Short mmCIF file of C-alpha atoms in Angstrom, two decimals:
data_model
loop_
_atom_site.label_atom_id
_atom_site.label_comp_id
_atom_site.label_asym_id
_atom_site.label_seq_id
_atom_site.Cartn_x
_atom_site.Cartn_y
_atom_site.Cartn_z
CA UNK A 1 56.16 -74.79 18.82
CA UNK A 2 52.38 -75.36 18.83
CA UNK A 3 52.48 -77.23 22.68
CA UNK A 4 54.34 -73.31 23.20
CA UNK A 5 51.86 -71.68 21.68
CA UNK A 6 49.14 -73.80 23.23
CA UNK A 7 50.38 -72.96 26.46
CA UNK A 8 50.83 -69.46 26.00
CA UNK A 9 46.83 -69.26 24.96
CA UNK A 10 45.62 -70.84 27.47
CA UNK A 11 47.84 -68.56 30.05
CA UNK A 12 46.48 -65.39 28.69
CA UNK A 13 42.74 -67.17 28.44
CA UNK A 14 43.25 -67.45 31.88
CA UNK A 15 44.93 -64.74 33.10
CA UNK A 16 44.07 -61.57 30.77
CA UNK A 17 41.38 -62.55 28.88
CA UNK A 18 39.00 -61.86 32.17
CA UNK A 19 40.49 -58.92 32.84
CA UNK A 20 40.49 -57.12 29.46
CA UNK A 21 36.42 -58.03 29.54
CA UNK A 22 36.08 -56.79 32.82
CA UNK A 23 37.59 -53.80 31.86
CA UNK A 24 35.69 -53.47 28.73
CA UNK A 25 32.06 -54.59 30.59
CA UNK A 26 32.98 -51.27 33.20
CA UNK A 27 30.23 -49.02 33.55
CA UNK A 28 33.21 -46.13 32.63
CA UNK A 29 35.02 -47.87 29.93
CA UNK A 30 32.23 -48.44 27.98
CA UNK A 31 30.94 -44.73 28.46
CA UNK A 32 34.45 -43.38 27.17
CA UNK A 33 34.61 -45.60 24.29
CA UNK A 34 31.40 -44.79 23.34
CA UNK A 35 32.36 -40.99 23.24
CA UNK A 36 35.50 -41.93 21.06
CA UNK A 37 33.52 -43.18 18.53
CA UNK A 38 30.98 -40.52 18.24
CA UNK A 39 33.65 -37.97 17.25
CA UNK A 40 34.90 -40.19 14.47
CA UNK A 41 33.03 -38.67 12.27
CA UNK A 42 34.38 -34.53 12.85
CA UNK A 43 37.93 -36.31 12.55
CA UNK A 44 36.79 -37.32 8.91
CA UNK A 45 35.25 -34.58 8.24
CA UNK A 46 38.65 -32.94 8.57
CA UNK A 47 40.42 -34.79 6.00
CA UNK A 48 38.59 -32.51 3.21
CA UNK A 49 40.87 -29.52 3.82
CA UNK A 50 44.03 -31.44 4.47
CA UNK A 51 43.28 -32.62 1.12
CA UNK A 52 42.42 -29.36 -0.18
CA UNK A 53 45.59 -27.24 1.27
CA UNK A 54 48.14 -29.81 -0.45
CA UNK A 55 46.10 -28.99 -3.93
CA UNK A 56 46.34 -25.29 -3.01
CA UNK A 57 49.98 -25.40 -3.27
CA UNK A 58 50.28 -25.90 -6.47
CA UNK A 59 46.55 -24.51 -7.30
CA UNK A 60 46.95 -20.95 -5.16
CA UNK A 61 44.27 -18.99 -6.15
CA UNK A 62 42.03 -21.68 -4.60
CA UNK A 63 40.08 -20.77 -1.27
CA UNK A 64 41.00 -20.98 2.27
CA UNK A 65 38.93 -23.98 3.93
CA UNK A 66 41.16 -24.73 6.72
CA UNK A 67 37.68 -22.99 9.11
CA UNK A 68 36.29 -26.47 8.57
CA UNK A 69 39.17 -28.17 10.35
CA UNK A 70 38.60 -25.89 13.33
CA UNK A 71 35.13 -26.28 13.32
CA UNK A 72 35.17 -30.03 13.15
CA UNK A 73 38.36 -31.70 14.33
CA UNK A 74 39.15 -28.72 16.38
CA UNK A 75 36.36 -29.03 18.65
CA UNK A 76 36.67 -32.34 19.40
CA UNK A 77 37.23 -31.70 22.70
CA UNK A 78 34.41 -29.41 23.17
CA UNK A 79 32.22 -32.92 21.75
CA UNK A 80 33.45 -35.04 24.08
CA UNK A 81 33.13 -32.97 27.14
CA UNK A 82 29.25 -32.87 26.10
CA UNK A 83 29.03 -36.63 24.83
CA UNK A 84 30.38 -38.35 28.60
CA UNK A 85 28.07 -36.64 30.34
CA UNK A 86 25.02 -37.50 27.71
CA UNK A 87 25.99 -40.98 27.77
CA UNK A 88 26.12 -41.65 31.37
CA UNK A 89 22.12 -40.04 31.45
CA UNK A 90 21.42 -42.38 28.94
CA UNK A 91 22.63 -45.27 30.70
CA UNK A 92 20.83 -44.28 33.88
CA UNK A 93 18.01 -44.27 31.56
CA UNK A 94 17.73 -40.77 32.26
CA UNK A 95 17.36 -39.67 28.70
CA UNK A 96 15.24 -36.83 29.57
CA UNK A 97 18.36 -35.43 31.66
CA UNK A 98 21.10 -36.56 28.98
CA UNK A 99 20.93 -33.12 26.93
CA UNK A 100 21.13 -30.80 29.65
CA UNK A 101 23.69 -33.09 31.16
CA UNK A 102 25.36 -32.45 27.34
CA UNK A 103 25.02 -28.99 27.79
CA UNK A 104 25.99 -28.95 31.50
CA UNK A 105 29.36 -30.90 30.36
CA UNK A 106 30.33 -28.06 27.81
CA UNK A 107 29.59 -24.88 30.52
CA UNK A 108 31.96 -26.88 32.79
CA UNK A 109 34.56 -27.30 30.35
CA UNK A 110 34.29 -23.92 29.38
CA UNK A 111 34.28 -22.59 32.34
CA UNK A 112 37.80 -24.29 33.03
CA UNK A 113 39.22 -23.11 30.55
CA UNK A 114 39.04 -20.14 32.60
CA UNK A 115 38.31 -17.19 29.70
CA UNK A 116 40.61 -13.55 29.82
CA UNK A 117 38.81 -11.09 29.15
CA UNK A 118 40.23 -8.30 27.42
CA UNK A 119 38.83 -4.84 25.48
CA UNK A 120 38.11 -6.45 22.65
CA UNK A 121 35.88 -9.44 24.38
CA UNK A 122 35.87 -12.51 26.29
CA UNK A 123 38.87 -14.68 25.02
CA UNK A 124 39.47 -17.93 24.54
CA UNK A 125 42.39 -20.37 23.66
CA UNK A 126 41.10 -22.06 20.64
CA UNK A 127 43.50 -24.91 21.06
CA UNK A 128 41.92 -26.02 24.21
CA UNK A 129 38.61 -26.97 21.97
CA UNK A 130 40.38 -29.32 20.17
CA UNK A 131 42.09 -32.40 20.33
CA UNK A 132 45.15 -30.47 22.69
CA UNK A 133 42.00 -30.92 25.43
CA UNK A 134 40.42 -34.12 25.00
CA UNK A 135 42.23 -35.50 27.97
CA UNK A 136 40.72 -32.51 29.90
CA UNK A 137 37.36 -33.02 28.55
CA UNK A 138 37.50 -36.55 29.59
CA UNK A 139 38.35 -35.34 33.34
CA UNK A 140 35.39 -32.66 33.08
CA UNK A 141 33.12 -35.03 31.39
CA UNK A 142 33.53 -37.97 33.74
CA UNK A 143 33.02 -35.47 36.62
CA UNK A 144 29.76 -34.10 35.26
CA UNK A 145 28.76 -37.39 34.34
CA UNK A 146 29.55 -38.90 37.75
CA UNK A 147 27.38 -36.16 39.66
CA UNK A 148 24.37 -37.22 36.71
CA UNK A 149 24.89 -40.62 37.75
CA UNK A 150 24.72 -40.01 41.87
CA UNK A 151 21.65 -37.73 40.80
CA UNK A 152 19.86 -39.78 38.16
CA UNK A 153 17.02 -40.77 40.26
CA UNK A 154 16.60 -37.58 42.30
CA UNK A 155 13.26 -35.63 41.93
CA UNK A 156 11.70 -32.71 44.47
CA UNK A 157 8.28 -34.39 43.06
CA UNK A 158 6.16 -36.94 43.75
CA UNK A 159 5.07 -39.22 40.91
CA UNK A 160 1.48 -38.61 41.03
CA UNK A 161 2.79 -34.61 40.86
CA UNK A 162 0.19 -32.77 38.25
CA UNK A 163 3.11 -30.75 36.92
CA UNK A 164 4.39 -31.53 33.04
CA UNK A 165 7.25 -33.48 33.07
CA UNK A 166 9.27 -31.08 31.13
CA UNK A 167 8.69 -28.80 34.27
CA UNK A 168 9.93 -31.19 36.51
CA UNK A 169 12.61 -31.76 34.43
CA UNK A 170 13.89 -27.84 34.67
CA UNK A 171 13.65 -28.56 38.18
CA UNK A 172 15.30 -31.75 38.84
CA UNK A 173 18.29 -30.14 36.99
CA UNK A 174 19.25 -27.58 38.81
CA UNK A 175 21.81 -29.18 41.56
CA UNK A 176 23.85 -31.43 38.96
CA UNK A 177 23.76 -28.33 37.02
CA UNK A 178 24.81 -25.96 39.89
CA UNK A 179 26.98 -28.45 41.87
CA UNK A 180 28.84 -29.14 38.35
CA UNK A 181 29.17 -25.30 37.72
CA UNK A 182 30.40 -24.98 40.93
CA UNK A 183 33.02 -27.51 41.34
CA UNK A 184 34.62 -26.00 38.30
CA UNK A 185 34.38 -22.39 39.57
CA UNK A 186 35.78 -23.47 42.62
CA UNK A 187 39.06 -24.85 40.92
CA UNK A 188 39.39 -22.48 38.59
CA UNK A 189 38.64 -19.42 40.12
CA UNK A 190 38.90 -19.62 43.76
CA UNK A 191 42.02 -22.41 43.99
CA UNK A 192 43.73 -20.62 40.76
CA UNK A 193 44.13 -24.27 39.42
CA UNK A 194 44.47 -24.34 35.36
CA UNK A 195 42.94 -27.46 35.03
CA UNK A 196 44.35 -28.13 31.60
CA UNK A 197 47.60 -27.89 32.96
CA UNK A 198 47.13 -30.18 36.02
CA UNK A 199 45.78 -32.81 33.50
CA UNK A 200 48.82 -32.62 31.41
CA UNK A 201 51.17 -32.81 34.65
CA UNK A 202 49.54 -35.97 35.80
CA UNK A 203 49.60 -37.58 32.23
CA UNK A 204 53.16 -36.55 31.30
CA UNK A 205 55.03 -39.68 32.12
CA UNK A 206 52.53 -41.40 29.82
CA UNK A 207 52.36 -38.90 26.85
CA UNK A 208 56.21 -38.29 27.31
CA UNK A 209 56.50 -42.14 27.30
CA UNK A 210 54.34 -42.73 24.15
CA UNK A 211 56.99 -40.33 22.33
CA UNK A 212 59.52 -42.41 22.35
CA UNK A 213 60.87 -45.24 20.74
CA UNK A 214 59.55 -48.20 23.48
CA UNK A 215 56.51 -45.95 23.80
CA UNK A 216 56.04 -46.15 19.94
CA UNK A 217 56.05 -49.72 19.91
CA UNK A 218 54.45 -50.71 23.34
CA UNK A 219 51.22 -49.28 21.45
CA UNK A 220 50.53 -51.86 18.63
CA UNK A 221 52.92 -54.37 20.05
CA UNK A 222 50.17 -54.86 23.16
CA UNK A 223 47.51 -54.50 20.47
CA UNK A 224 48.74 -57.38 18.07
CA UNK A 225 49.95 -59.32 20.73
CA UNK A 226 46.11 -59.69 22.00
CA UNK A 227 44.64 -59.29 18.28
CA UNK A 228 46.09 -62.96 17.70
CA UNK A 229 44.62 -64.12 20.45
CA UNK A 230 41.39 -63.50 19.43
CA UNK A 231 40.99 -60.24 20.97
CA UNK A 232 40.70 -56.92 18.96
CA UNK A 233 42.85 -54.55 19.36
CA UNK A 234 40.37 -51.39 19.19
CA UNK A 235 39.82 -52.52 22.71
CA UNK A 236 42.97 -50.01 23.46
CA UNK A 237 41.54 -47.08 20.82
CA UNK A 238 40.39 -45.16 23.51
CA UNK A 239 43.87 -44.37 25.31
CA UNK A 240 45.32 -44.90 21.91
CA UNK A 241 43.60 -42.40 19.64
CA UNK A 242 43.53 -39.73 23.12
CA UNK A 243 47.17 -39.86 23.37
CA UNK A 244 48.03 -39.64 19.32
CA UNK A 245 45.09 -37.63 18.74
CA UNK A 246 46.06 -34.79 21.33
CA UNK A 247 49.75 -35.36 19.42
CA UNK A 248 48.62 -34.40 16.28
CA UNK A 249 46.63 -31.26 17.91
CA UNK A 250 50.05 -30.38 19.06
CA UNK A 251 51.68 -30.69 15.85
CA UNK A 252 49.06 -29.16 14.04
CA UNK A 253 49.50 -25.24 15.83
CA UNK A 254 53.23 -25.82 15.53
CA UNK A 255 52.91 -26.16 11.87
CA UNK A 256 50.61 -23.50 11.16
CA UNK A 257 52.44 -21.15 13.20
CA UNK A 258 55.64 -22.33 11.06
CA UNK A 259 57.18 -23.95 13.86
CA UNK A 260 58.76 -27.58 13.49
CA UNK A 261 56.21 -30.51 14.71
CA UNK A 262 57.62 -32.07 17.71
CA UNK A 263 55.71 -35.75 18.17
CA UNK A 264 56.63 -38.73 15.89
CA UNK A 265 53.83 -40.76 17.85
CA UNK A 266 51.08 -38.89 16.09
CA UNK A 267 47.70 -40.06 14.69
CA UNK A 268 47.80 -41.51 11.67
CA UNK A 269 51.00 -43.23 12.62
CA UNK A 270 49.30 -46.34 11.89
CA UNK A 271 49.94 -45.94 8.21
CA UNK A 272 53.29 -47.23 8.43
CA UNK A 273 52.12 -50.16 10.91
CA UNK A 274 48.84 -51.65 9.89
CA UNK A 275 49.23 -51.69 6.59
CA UNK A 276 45.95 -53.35 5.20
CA UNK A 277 45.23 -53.70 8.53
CA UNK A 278 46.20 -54.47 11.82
CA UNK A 279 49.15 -56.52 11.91
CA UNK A 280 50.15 -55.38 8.49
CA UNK A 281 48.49 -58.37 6.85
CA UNK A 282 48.53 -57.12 3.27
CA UNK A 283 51.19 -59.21 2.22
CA UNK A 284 49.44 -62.20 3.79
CA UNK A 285 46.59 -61.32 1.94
CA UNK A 286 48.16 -61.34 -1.00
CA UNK A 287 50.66 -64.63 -0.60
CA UNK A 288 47.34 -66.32 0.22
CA UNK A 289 46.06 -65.77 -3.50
CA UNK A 290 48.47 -68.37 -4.61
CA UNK A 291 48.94 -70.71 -2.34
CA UNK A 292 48.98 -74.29 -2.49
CA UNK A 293 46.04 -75.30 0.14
CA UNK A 294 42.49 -74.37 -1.71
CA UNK A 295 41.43 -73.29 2.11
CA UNK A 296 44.23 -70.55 1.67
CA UNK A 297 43.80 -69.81 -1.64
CA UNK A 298 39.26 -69.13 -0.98
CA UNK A 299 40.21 -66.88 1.70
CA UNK A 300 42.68 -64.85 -0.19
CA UNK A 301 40.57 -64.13 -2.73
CA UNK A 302 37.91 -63.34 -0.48
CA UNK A 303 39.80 -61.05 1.52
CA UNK A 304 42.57 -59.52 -0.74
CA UNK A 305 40.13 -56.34 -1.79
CA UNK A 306 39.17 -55.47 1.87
CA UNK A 307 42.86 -55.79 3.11
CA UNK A 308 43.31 -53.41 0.50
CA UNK A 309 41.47 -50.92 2.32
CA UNK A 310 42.54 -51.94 5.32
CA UNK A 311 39.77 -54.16 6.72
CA UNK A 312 41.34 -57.90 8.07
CA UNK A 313 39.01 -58.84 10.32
CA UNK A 314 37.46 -61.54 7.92
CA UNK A 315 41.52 -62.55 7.00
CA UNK A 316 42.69 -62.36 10.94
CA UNK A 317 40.43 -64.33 12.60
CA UNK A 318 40.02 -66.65 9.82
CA UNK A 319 43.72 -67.96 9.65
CA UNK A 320 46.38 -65.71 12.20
CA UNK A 321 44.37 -66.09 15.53
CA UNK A 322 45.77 -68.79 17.65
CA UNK A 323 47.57 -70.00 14.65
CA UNK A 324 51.09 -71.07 16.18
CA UNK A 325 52.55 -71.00 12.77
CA UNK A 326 51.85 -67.22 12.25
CA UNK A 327 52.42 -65.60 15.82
CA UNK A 328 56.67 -64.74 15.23
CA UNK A 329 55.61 -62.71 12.35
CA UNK A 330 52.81 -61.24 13.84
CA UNK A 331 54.54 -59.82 16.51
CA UNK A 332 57.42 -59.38 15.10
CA UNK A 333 56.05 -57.17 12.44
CA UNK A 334 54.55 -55.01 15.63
CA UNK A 335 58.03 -54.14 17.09
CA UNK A 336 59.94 -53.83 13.45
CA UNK A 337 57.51 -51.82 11.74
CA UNK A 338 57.10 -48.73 14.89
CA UNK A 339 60.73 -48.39 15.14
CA UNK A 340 61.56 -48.42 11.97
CA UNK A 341 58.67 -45.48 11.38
CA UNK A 342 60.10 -43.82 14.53
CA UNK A 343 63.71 -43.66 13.57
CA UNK A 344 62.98 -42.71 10.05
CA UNK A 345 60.91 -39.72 10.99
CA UNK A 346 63.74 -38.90 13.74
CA UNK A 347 66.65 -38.84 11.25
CA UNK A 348 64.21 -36.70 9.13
CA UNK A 349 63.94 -38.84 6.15
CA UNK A 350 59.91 -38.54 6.90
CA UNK A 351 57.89 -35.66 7.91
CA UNK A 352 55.80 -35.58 11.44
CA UNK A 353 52.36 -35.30 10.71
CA UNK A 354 50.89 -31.90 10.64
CA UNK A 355 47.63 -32.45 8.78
CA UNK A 356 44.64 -34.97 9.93
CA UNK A 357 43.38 -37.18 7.26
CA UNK A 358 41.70 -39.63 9.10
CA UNK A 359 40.49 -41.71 5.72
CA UNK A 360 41.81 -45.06 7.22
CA UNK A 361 40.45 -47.11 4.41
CA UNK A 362 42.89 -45.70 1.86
CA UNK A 363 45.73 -47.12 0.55
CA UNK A 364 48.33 -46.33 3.47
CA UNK A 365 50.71 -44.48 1.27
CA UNK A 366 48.11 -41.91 -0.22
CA UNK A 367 47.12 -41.05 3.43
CA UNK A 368 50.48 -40.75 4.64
CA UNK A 369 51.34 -38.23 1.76
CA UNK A 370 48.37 -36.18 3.19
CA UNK A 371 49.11 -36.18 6.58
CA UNK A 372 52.37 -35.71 6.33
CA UNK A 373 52.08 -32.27 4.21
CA UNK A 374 52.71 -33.60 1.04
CA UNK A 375 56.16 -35.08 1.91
CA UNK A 376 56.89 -38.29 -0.68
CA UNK A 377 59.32 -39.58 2.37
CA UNK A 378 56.43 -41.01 4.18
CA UNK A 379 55.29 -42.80 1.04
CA UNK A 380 58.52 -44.28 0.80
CA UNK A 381 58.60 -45.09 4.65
CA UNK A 382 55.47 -46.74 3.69
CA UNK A 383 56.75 -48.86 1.10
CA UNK A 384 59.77 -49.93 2.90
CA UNK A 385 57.63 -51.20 6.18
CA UNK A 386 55.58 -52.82 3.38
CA UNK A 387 58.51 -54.74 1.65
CA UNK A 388 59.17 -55.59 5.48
CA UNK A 389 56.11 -56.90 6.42
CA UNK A 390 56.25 -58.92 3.43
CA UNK A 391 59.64 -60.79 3.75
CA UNK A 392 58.56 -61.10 7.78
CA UNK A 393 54.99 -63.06 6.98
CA UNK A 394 56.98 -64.86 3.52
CA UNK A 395 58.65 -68.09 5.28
CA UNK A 396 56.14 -68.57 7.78
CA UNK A 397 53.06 -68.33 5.85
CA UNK A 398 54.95 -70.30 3.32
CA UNK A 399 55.56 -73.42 6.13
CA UNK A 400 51.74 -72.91 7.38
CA UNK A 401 50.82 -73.46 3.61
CA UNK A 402 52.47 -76.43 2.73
CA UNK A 403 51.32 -77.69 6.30
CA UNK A 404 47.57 -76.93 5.35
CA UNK A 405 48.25 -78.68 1.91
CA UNK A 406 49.23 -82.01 3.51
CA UNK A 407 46.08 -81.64 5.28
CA UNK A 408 43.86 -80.90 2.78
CA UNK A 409 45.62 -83.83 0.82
CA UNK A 410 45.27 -86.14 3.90
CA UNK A 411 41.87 -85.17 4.43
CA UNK A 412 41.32 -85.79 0.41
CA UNK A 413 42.94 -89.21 0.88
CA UNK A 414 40.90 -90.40 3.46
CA UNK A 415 37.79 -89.57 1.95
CA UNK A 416 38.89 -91.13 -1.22
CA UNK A 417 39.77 -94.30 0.81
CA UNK A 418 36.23 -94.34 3.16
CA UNK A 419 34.48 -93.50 -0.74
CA UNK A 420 36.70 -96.66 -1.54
CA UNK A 421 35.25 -98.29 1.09
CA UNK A 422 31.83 -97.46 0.55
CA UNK A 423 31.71 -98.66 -2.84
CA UNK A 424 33.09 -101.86 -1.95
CA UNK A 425 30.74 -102.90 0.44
CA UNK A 426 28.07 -101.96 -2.10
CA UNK A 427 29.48 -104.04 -4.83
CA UNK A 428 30.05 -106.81 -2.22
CA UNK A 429 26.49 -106.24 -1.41
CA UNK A 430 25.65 -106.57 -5.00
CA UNK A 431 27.49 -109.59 -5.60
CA UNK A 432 26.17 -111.72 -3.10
CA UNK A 433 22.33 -110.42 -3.73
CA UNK A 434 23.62 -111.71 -7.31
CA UNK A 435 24.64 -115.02 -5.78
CA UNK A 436 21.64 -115.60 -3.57
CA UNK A 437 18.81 -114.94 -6.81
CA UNK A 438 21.65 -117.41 -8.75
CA UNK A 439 21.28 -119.83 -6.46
CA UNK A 440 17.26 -119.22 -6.07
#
């Protein structure tokens, strides 16, 4: 097993390690992942009147709050369309471009989104701020950002120019700004493209794929797979979070319009997966506290409390990467665990989610409740995948242990012996330094 194992390391050191750096060292990558994480906190943010709206049912003459999901997690989209852009001026080292490059980001996605205007005003589709057009925001922002980049060290002046900068900088605007504009007039307006559309066409086979049951558990299946091999799996958060994120979006309207959510694949679907963690390594965590190898033993009770709110890193990389012992369960926990959340949601015995809570660091069952709308089906999904997880990680963490024991008591025996040792020679040394002043 471990020549397999050693084998199959060095195969994917060789052969996908270099490409999943390259991919995350691209100028692009890096830009969009960047942008991911700076709406993190709106998504958060959000979680307060999911909260709130399951206490309202019970406690109705409580306020309406849900204008702070809207205004947060609903403009996601909006945020990203203005962070890509900012980013990529930043990285040019352009920062005193990367606001209006913000700004010109947001007038292009607007502008695509290609307003009706009626008696009553200008209208627009909410949805489209939101999560439902983050893929869209990406294609606007890396557009915007790509004509920043091209322009990023044009000027009409010369650098010994008299005029203040922040002139210049007006100046020096004005084609990115226009040529942006312009591009998305000319799609919108003159080819009668709906942009949001077109994105959605293109990305269909994906999203369509990543609804159903392979799609559910190609996700953290690819994820763990490279997590054991040293590699994290938020490397795949972008395309991950876009495609669940936009999910939930979709869910969301349904609900509130009281129409039946649609996508099992949702955010937040992670509850019933990584439970205290990627790779579901709670129950590792917690078989670790009394194990028989002290090694084991130290790092469960150093990392039992973080698994519990879902951090592993320290417990991962300290005993499941490369270890051949631990990769069956590892993986096989990333193909058991999606399907079994899939088909348990499909035969209804779960509710979709219809409500972002994105607290990931508490316990998984009290954010599944949440997210779920208050349905006590997902906390029970969430206990089953847990009892799962548990009897998949039992018999191999148990052989791992009793390996690491003979070690440790191997390792303990040898040093006893080489202490042996050591004392002998000194007493030997003793004895004849004895003999020699004897004989003196």
């Amino acid at each position: 097993m471990q020549h397999i194992m050693e084998a199959v390391q060095a195969w994917i050191e060789k052969h996908i390690v270099p490409v999943v750096n390259k991919l995350q060292a691209t100028y692009w990558f890096g830009v969009i992942s960047d942008a991911v994480l700076y709406i993190v906190p709106f998504s958060m943010v959000s979680a307060i009147p999911s909260l709130w709206n399951i206490v309202r049912r019970f406690v109705t003459w409580l306020p309406d709050i849900s204008p702070i999901t809207t205004y947060s997690f609903g403009l996601v989209g909006l945020f990203m369309a203005f962070i890509i852009p900012h980013n990529v001026a930043v990285k040019e080292d352009r920062k005193d471009r990367s606001m209006i490059a913000g700004f010109t980001g947001i007038g292009t996605y607007m502008l695509c989104m290609n307003a009706q205007t009626t008696d009553a005003g200008t209208v627009f589709e909410m949805s489209k701020f939101g999560a439902g057009g983050m893929f869209t925001a990406m294609v606007v922002g890396f557009v915007v950002g790509f004509i920043y980049k091209r322009m990023a060290r044009m000027t009409f002046f010369s650098e010994d120019s008299l005029i203040p900068d922040f002139v210049k900088n007006w100046f020096d605007n004005i084609i990115a700004v226009l040529l942006s504009l312009l591009i998305g007039w000319i799609v919108t307006y003159i080819a009668q493209v709906d942009v949001f559309t077109m994105v959605g066409l293109i990305l269909s086979p994906v999203t369509n794929f990543a609804q159903t049951l392979p799609g559910t558990i190609a996700i953290p299946l690819v994820m763990d797979t490279f997590y054991f091999f040293g590699i994290s799996g938020w490397v795949f958060s972008p395309v991950q979070q876009s495609i669940q994120k936009a999910a939930l979006a979709e869910n969301m309207e349904l609900y509130a319009a009281g129409l039946a959510p649609v996508n099992i694949n949702a955010y937040g679907i992670t509850r019933y997966i990584m439970i205290g963690g990627e790779g579901a390594t709670l129950p590792l965590a917690f078989y670790m506290l009394f194990a028989k190898s002290k090694k084991n033993r130290t790092l469960g009770r150093a990392t039992i409390v973080p698994s519990i709110f879902n951090i592993n890193e320290p417990l991962v990389f300290s005993t499941v990467v490369a270890n051949p012992f631990l990769f069956i369960p590892m993986v096989a926990q990333a193909i058991i665990l999606p399907a079994m959340a899939y088909l348990w949601m499909s035969m209804g015995w779960a509710g979709m989610h219809v409500e972002n809570f994105d607290m990931n660091f508490l316990p998984n069952a009290i954010s599944a409740f949440f997210m779920s709308g208050g349905n006590w089906g997902n906390v029970a999904l969430v206990c089953v995948n847990l009892v799962i997880a548990a009897i998949l990680w039992f018999p191999f963490f148990k052989a791992y242990d009793n390996y690491q024991a003979k070690q440790e008591e191997k390792q303990a025996e040898e040093k006893a012996a080489k202490k042996a040792a050591r004392e002998a020679r000194k007493a030997a040394r003793r004895a004849a330094a004895e003999a020699e002043a004897s004989e003196a």
